[in-house]
PDB file of C-alpha atoms and ligand atoms in Angstrom:
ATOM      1  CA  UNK A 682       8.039 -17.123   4.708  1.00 42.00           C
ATOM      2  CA  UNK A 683       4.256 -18.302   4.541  1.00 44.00           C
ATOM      3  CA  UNK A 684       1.880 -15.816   4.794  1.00 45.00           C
ATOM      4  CA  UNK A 685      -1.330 -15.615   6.460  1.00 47.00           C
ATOM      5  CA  UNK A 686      -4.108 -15.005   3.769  1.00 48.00           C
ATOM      6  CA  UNK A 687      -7.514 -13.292   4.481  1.00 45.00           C
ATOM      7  CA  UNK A 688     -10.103 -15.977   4.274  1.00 42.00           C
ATOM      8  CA  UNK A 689     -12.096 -13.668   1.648  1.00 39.00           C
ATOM      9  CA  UNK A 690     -10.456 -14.652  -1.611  1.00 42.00           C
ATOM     10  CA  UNK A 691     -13.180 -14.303  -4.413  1.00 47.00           C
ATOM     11  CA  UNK A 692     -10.838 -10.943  -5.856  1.00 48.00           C
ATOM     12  CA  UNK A 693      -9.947 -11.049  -9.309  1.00 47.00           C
ATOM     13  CA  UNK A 694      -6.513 -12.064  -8.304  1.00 48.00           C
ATOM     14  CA  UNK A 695      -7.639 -15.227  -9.909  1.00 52.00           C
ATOM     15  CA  UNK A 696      -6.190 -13.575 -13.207  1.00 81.00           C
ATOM     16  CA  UNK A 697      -2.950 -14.156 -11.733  1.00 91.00           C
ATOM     17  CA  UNK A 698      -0.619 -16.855 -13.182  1.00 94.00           C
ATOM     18  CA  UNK A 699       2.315 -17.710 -11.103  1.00 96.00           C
ATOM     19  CA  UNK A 700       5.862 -18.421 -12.746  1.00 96.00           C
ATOM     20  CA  UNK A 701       9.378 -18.664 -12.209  1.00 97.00           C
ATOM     21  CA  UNK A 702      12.322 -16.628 -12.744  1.00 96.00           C
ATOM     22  CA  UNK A 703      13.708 -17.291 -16.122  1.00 94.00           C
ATOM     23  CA  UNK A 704      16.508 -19.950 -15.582  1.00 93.00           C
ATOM     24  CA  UNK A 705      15.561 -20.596 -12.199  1.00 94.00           C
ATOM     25  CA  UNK A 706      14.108 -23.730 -10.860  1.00 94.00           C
ATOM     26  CA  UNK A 707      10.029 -23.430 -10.619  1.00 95.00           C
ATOM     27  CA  UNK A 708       9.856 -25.260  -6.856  1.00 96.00           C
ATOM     28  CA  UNK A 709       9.201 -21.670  -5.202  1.00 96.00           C
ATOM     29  CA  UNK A 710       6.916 -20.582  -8.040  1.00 97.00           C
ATOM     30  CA  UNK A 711       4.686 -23.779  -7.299  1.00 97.00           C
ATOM     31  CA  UNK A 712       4.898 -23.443  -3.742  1.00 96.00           C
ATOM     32  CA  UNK A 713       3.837 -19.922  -4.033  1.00 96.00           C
ATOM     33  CA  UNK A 714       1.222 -20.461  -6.246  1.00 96.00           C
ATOM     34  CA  UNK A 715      -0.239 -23.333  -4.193  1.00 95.00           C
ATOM     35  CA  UNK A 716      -0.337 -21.218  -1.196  1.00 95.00           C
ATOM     36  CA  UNK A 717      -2.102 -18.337  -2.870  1.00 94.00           C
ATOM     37  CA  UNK A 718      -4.490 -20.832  -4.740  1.00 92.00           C
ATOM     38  CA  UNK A 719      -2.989 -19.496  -8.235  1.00 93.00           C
ATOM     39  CA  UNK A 720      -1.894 -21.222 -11.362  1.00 94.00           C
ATOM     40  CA  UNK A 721       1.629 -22.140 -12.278  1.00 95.00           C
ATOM     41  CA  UNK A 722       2.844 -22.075 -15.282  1.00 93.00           C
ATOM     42  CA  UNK A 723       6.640 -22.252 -16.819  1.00 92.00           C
ATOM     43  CA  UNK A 724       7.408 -18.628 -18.460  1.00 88.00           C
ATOM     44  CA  UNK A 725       5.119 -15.374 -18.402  1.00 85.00           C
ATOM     45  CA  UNK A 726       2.520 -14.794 -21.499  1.00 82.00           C
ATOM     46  CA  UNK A 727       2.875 -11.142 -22.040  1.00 76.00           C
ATOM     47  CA  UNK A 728      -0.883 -10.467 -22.070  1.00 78.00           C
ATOM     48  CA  UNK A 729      -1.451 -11.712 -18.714  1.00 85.00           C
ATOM     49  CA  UNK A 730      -0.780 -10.146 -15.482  1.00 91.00           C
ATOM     50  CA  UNK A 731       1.511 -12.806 -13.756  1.00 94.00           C
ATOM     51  CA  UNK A 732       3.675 -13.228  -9.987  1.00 96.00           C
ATOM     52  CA  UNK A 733       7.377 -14.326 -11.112  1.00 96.00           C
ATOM     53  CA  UNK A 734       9.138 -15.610  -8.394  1.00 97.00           C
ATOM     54  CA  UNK A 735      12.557 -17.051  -7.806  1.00 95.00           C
ATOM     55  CA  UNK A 736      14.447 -17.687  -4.673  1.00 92.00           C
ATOM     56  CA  UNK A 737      15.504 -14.113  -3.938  1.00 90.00           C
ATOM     57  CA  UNK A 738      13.398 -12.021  -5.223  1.00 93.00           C
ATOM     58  CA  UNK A 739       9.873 -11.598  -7.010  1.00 95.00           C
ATOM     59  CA  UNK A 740       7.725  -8.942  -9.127  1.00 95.00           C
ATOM     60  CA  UNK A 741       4.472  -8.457 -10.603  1.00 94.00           C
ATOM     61  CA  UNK A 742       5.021  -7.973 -15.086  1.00 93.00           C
ATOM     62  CA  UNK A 743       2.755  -7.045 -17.610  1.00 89.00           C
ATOM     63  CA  UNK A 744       3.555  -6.733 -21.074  1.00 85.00           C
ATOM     64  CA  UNK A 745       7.125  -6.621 -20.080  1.00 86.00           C
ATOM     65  CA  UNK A 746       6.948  -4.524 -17.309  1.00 88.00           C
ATOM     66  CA  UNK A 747       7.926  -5.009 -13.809  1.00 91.00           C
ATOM     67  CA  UNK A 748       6.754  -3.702 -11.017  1.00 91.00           C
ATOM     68  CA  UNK A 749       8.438  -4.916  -7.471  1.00 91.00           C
ATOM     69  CA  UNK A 750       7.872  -3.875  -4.206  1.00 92.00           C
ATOM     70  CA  UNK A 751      11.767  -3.167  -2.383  1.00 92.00           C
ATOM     71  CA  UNK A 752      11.835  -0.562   0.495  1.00 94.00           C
ATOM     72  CA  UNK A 753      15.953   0.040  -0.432  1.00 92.00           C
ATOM     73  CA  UNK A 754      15.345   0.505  -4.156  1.00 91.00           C
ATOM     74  CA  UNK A 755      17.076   3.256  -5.782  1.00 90.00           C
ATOM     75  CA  UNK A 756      14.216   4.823  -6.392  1.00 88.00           C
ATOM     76  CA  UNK A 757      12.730   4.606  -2.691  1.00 89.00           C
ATOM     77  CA  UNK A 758      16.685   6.332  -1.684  1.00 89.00           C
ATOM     78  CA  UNK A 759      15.643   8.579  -4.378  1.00 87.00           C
ATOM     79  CA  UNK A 760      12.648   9.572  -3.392  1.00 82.00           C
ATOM     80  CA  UNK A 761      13.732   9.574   0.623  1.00 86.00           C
ATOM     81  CA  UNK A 762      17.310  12.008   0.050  1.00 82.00           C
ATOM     82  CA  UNK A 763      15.250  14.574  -2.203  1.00 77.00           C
ATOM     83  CA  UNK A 764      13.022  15.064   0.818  1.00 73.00           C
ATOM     84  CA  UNK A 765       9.958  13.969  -1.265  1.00 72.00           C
ATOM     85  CA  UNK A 766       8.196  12.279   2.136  1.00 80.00           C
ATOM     86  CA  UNK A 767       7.844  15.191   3.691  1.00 86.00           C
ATOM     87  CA  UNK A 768       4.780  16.488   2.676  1.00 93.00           C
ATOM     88  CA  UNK A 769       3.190  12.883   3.376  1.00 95.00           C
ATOM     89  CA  UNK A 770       4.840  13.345   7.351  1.00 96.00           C
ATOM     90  CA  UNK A 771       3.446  17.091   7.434  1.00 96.00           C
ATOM     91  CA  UNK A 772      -0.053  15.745   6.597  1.00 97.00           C
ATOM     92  CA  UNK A 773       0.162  12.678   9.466  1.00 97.00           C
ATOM     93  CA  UNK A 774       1.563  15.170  11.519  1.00 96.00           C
ATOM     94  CA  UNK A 775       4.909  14.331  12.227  1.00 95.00           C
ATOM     95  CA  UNK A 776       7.012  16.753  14.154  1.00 94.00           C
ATOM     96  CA  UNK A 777      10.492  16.425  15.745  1.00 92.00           C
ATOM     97  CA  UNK A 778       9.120  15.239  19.107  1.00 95.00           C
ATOM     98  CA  UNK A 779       5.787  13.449  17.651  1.00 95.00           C
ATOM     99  CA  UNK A 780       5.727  10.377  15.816  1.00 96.00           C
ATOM    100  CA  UNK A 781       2.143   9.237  15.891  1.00 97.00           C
ATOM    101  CA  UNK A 782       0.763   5.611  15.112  1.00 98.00           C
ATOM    102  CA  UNK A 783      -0.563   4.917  11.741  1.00 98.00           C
ATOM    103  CA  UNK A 784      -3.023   2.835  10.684  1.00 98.00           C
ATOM    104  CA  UNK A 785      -2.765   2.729   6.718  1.00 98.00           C
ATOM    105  CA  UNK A 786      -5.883   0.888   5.477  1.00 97.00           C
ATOM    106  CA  UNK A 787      -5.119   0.915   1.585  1.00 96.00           C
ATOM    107  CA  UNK A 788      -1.406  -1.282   2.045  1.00 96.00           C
ATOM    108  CA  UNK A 789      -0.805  -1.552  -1.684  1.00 93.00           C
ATOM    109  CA  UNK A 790       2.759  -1.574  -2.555  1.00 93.00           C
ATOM    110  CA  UNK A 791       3.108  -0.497   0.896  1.00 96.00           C
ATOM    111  CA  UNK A 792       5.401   2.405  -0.493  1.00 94.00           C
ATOM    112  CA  UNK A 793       3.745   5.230   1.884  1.00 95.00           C
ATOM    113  CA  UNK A 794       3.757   3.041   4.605  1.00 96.00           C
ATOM    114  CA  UNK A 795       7.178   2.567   4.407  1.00 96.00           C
ATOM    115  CA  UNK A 796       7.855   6.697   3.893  1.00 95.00           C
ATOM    116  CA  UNK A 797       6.091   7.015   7.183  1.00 96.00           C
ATOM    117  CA  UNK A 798       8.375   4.254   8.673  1.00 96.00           C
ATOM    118  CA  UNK A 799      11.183   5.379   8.337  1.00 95.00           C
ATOM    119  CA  UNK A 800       9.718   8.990   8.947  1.00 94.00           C
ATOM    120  CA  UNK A 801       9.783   7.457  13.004  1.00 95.00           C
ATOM    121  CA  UNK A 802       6.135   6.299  12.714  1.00 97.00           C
ATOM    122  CA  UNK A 803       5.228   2.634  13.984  1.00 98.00           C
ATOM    123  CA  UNK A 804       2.741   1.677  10.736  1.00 98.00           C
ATOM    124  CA  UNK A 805       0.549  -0.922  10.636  1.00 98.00           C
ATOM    125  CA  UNK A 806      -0.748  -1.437   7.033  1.00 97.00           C
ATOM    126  CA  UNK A 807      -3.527  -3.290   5.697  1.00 97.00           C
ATOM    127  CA  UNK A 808      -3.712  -5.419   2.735  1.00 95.00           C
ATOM    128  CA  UNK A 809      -7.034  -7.737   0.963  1.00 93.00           C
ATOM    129  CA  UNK A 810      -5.530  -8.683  -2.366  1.00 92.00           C
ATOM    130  CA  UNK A 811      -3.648 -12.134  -1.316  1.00 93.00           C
ATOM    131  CA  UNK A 812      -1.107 -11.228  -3.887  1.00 94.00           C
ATOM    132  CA  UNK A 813      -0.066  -7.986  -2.621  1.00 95.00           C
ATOM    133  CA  UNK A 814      -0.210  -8.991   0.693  1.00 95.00           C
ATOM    134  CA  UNK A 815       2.178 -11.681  -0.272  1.00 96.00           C
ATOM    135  CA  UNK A 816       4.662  -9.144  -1.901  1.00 96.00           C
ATOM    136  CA  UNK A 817       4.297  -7.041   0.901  1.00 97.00           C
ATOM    137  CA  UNK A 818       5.378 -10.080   3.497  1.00 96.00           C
ATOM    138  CA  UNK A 819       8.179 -10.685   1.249  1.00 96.00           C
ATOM    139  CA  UNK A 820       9.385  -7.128   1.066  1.00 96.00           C
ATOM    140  CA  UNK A 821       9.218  -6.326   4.791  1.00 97.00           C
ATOM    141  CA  UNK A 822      11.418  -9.798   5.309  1.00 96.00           C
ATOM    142  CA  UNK A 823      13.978  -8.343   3.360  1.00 95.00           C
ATOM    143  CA  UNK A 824      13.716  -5.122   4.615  1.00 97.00           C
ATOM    144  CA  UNK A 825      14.399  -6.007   7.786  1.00 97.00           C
ATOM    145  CA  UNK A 826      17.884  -7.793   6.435  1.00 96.00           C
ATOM    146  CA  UNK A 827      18.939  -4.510   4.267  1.00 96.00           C
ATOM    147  CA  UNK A 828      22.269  -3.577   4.048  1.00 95.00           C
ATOM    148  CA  UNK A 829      20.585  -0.153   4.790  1.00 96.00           C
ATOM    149  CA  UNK A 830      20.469   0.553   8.511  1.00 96.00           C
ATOM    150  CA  UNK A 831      17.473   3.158   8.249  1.00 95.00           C
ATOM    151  CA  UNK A 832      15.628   0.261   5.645  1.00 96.00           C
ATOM    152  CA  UNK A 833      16.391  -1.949   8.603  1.00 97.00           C
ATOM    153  CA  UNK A 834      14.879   0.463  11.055  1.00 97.00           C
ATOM    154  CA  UNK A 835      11.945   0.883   9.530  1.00 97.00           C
ATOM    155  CA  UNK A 836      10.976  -2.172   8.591  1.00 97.00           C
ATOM    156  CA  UNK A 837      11.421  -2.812  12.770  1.00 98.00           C
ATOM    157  CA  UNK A 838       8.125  -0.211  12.764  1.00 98.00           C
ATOM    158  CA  UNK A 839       6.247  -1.828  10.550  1.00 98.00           C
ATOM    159  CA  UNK A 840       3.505  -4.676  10.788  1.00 97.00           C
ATOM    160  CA  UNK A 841       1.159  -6.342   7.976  1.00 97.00           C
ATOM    161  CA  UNK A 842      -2.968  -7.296   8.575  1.00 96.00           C
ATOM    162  CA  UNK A 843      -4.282  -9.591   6.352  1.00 95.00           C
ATOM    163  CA  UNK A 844      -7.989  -8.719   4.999  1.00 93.00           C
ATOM    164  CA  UNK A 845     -10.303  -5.847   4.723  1.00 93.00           C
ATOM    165  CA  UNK A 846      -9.658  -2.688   6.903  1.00 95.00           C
ATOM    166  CA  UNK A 847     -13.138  -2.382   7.596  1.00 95.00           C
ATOM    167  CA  UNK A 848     -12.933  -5.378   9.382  1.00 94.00           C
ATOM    168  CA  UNK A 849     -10.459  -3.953  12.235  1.00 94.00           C
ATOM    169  CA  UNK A 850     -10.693  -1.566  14.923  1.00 90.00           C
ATOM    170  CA  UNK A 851      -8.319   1.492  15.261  1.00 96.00           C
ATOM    171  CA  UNK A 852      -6.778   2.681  18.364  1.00 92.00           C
ATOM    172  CA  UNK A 853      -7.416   5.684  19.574  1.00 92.00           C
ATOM    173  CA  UNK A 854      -4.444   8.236  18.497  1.00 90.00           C
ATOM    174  CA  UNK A 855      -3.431   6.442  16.151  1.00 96.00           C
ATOM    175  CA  UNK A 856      -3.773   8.486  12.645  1.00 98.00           C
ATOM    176  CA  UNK A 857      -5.755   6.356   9.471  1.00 98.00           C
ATOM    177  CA  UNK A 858      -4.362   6.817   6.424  1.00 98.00           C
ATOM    178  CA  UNK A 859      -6.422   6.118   3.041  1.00 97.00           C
ATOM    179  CA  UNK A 860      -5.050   6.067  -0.359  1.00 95.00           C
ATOM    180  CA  UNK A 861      -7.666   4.591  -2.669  1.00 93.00           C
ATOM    181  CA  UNK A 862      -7.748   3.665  -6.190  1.00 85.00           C
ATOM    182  CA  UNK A 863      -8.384   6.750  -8.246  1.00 78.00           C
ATOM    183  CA  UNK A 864      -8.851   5.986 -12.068  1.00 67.00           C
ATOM    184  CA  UNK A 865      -5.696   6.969 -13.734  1.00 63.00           C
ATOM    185  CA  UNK A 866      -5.004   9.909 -16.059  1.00 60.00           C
ATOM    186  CA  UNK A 867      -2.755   9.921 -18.538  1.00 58.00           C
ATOM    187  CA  UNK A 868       0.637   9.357 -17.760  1.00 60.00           C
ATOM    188  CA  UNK A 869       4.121   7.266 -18.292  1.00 66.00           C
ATOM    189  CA  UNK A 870       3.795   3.842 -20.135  1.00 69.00           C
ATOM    190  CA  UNK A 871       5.256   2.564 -17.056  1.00 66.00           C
ATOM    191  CA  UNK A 872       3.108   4.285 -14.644  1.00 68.00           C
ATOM    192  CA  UNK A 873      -0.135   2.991 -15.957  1.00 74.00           C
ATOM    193  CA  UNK A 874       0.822  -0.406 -16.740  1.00 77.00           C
ATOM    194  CA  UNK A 875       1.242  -0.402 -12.632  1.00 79.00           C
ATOM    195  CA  UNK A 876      -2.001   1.279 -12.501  1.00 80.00           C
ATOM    196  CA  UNK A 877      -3.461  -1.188 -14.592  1.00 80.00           C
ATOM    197  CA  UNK A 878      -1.832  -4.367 -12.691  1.00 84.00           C
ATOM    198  CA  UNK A 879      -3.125  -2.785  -9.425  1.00 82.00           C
ATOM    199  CA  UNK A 880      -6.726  -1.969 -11.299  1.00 80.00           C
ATOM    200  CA  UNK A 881      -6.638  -5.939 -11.986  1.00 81.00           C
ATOM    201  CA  UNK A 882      -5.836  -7.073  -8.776  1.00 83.00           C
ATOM    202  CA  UNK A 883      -8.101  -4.987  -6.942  1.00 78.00           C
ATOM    203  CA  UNK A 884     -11.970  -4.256  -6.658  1.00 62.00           C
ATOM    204  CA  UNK A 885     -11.631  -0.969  -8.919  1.00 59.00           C
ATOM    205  CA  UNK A 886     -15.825  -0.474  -8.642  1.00 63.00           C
ATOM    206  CA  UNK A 887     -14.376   0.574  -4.562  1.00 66.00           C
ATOM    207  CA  UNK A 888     -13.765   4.160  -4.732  1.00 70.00           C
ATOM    208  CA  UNK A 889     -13.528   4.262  -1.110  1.00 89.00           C
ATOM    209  CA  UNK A 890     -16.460   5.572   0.196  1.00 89.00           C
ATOM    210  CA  UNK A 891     -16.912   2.888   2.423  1.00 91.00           C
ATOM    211  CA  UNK A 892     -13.639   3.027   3.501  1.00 94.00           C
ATOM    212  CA  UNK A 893     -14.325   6.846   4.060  1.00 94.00           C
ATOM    213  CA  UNK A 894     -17.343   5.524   6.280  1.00 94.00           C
ATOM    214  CA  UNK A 895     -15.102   3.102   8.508  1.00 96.00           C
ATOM    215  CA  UNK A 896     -12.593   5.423   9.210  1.00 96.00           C
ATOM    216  CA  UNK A 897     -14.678   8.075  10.521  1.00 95.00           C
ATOM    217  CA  UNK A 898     -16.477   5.751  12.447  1.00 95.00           C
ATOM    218  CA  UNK A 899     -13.127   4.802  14.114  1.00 96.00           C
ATOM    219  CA  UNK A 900     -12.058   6.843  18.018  1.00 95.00           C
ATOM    220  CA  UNK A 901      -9.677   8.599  15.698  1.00 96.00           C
ATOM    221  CA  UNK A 902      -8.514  12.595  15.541  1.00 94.00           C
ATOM    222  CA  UNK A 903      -6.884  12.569  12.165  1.00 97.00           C
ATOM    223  CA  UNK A 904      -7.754  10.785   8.829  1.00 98.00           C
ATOM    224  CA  UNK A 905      -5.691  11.514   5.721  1.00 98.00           C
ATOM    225  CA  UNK A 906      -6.727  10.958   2.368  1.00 97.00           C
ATOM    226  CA  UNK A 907      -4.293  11.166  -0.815  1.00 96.00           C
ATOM    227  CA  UNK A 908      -5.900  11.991  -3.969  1.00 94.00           C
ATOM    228  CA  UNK A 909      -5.075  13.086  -7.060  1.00 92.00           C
ATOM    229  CA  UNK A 910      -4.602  16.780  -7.239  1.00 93.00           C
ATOM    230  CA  UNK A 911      -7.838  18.018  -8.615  1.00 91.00           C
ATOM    231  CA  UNK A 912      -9.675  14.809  -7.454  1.00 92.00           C
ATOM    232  CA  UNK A 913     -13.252  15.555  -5.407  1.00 92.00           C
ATOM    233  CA  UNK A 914     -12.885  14.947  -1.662  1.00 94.00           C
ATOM    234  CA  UNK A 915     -13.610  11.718  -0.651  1.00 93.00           C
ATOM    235  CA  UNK A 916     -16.476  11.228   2.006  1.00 88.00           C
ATOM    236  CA  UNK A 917     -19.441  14.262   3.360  1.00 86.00           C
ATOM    237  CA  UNK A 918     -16.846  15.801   5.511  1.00 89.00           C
ATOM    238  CA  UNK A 919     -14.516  19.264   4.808  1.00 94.00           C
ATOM    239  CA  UNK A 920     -11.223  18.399   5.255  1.00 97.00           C
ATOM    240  CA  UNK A 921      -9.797  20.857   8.336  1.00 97.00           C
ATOM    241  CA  UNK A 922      -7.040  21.910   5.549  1.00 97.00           C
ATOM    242  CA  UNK A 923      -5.213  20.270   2.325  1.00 97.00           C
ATOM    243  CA  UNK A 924      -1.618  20.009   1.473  1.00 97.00           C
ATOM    244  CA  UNK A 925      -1.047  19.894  -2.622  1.00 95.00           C
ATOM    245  CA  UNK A 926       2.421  18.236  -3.830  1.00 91.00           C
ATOM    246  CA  UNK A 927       2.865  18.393  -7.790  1.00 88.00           C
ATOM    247  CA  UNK A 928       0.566  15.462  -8.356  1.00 87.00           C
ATOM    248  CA  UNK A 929      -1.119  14.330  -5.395  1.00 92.00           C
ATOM    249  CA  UNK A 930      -2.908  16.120  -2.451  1.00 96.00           C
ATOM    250  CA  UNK A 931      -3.551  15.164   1.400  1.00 97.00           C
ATOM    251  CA  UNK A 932      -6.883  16.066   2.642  1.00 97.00           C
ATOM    252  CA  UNK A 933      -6.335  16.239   6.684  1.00 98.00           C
ATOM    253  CA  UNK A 934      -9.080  15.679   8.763  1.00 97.00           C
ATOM    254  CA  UNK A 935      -9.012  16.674  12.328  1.00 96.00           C
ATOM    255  CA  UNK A 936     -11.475  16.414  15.154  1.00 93.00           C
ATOM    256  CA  UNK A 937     -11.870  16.045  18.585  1.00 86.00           C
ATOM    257  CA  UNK A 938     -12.933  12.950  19.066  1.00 79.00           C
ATOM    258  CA  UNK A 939     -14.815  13.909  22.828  1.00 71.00           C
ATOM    259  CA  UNK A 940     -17.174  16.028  21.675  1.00 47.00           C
ATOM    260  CA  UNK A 941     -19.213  13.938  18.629  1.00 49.00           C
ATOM    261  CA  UNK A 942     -21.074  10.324  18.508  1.00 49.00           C
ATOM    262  CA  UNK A 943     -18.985   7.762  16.628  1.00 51.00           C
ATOM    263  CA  UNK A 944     -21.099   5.731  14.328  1.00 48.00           C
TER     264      UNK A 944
HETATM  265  C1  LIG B 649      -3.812   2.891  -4.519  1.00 88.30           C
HETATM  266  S1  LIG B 649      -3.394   1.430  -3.655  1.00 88.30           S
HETATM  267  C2  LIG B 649      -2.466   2.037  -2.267  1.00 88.30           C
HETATM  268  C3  LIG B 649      -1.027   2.307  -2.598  1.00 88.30           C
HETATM  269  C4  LIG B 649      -0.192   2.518  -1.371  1.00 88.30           C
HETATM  270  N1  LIG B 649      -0.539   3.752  -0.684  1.00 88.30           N
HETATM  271  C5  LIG B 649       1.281   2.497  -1.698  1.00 88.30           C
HETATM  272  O1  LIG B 649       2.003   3.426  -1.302  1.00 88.30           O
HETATM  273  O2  LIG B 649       1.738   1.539  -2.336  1.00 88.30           O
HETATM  274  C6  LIG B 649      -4.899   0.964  -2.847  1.00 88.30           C
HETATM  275  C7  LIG B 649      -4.808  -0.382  -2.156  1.00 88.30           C
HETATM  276  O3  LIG B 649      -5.783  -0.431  -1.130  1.00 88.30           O
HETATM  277  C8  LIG B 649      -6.282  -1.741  -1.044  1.00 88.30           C
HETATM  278  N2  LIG B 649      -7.600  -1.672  -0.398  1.00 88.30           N
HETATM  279  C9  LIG B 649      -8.694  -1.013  -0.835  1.00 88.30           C
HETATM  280  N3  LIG B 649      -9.717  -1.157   0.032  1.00 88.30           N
HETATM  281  C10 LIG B 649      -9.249  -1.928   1.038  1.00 88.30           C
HETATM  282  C11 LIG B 649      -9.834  -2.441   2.243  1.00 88.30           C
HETATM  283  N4  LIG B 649     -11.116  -2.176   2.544  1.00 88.30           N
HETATM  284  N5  LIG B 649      -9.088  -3.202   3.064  1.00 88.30           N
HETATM  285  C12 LIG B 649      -7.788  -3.470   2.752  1.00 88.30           C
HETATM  286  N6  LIG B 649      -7.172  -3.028   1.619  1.00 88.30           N
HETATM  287  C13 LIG B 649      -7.897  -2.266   0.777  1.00 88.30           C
HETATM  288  C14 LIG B 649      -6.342  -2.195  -2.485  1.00 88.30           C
HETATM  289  O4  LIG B 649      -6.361  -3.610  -2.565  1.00 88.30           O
HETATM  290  C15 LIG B 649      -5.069  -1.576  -3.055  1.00 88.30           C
HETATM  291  O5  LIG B 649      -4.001  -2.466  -2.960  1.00 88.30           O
END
């Protein structure tokens, strides 16, 4: 599948080398690397952050360690049957009868998105780091052939933008989600390696306060932010209320949208 890039490129996904699946023949490597303006090489150099792909799947590795994006991964069934998503649908506001629109600005791994997917939500998510955005294409595509029926369901409900979020307008009633880089605290080897990979892909000097800007400037009632649990709020505004998980909290933001100038 060819993606659509953003015609912004000048992130330090430059860093990236592209490279084949060990044993596998390099022709989708190059092709992917050409597209995303990246360079090829045969076999990943553990110091470097590099894009391995083969015919059927691909990953981001650093120092050995993988990081994929797969919405039917063991660990996404994991995290679905123990009923870990909920307190991400609370904060959107999913009920029984409401499944609102999201707008998730901060696409990533796309691993919320796809929570709030297959929570009933339709989800568009946006993406600026070409690579990412890449993984993300590929990951919805074979979503939406899982042998998982709800995988294939919500992929159905989800769509991918290309670029900056700030860049895009929001319907009204839809809900904007924001999940910005945070700098990590100590945690698994594993865990910050992915932190790291993302840190080098992305702008980390963006804490999102211009993100924090654009969304409140969108015809919006609800913004949710996820931040670390004892991380400040992000933006000038109280959040209406706060739900706290073990790690993470959602400020909610609420509003009526009638009665205050947007801008
Ligand atoms: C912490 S990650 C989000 C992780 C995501 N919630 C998930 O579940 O995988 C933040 C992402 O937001 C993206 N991002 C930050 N600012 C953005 C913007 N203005 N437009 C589009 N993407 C943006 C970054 O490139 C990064 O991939």
């Amino acid at each position: 599948m060819q993606t659509s890039l953003p015609d912004t490129p000048d992130f330090p996904s430059q860093t990236v080398t592209v490279v084949p699946v060990p044993g596998e023949s390099p022709k989708r490597a190059q092709s992917v690397a050409t597209q995303l303006r990246l360079p090829c090489r045969d076999r990943a150099e553990s110091a470097d952050l590099s894009l391995v792909v083969g015919e059927a799947e691909a990953w981001l590795e650093l120092g050995g360690v993988k990081v994929s994006v797969q919405f039917d991964s063991a660990a996404m069934r994991h995290r679905r049957k123990g009923g870990h998503n909920e307190l991400l649908g609370r904060a959107v506001g999913v009920k029984a009868d409401r499944k609102p629109s999201i707008f998730d600005a901060t696409g990533g791994m796309g691993r919320d998105a796809f929570v709030l997917a297959d929570l009933g939500c339709a989800v568009t998510l946006c993406e600026r780091v070409p690579v990412l955005l890449w993984l993300l294409q590929e990951a919805l595509s074979l979503a939406s052939v899982s042998r998982y029926e709800h995988v294939r369901e919500a992929a159905g409900r989800m769509q991918i933008r290309a670029g900056d979020s700030q860049c895009q307008t929001v319907a009204a009633g839809s809900v904007i989600y924001l999940d910005p880089m945070f700098p990590e605290r100590k945690k698994a080897a594993a865990v910050k390696k992915e932190a790291l990979m993302l840190q080098t892909l992305t702008d980390v000097q963006d804490a999102g306060d211009a993100l924090w800007a654009w969304a409140w400037a969108q015809p919006v009632e609800r913004i949710v932010v996820k931040r670390p649990l004892r991380a400040p709020t992000l933006g000038d505004q109280k959040p209406s209320h706060s739900l706290s998980g073990k790690a993470v909290r959602f400020d909610v933001f609420v509003r009526q949208i009638e009665q205050r100038s947007l801008g």
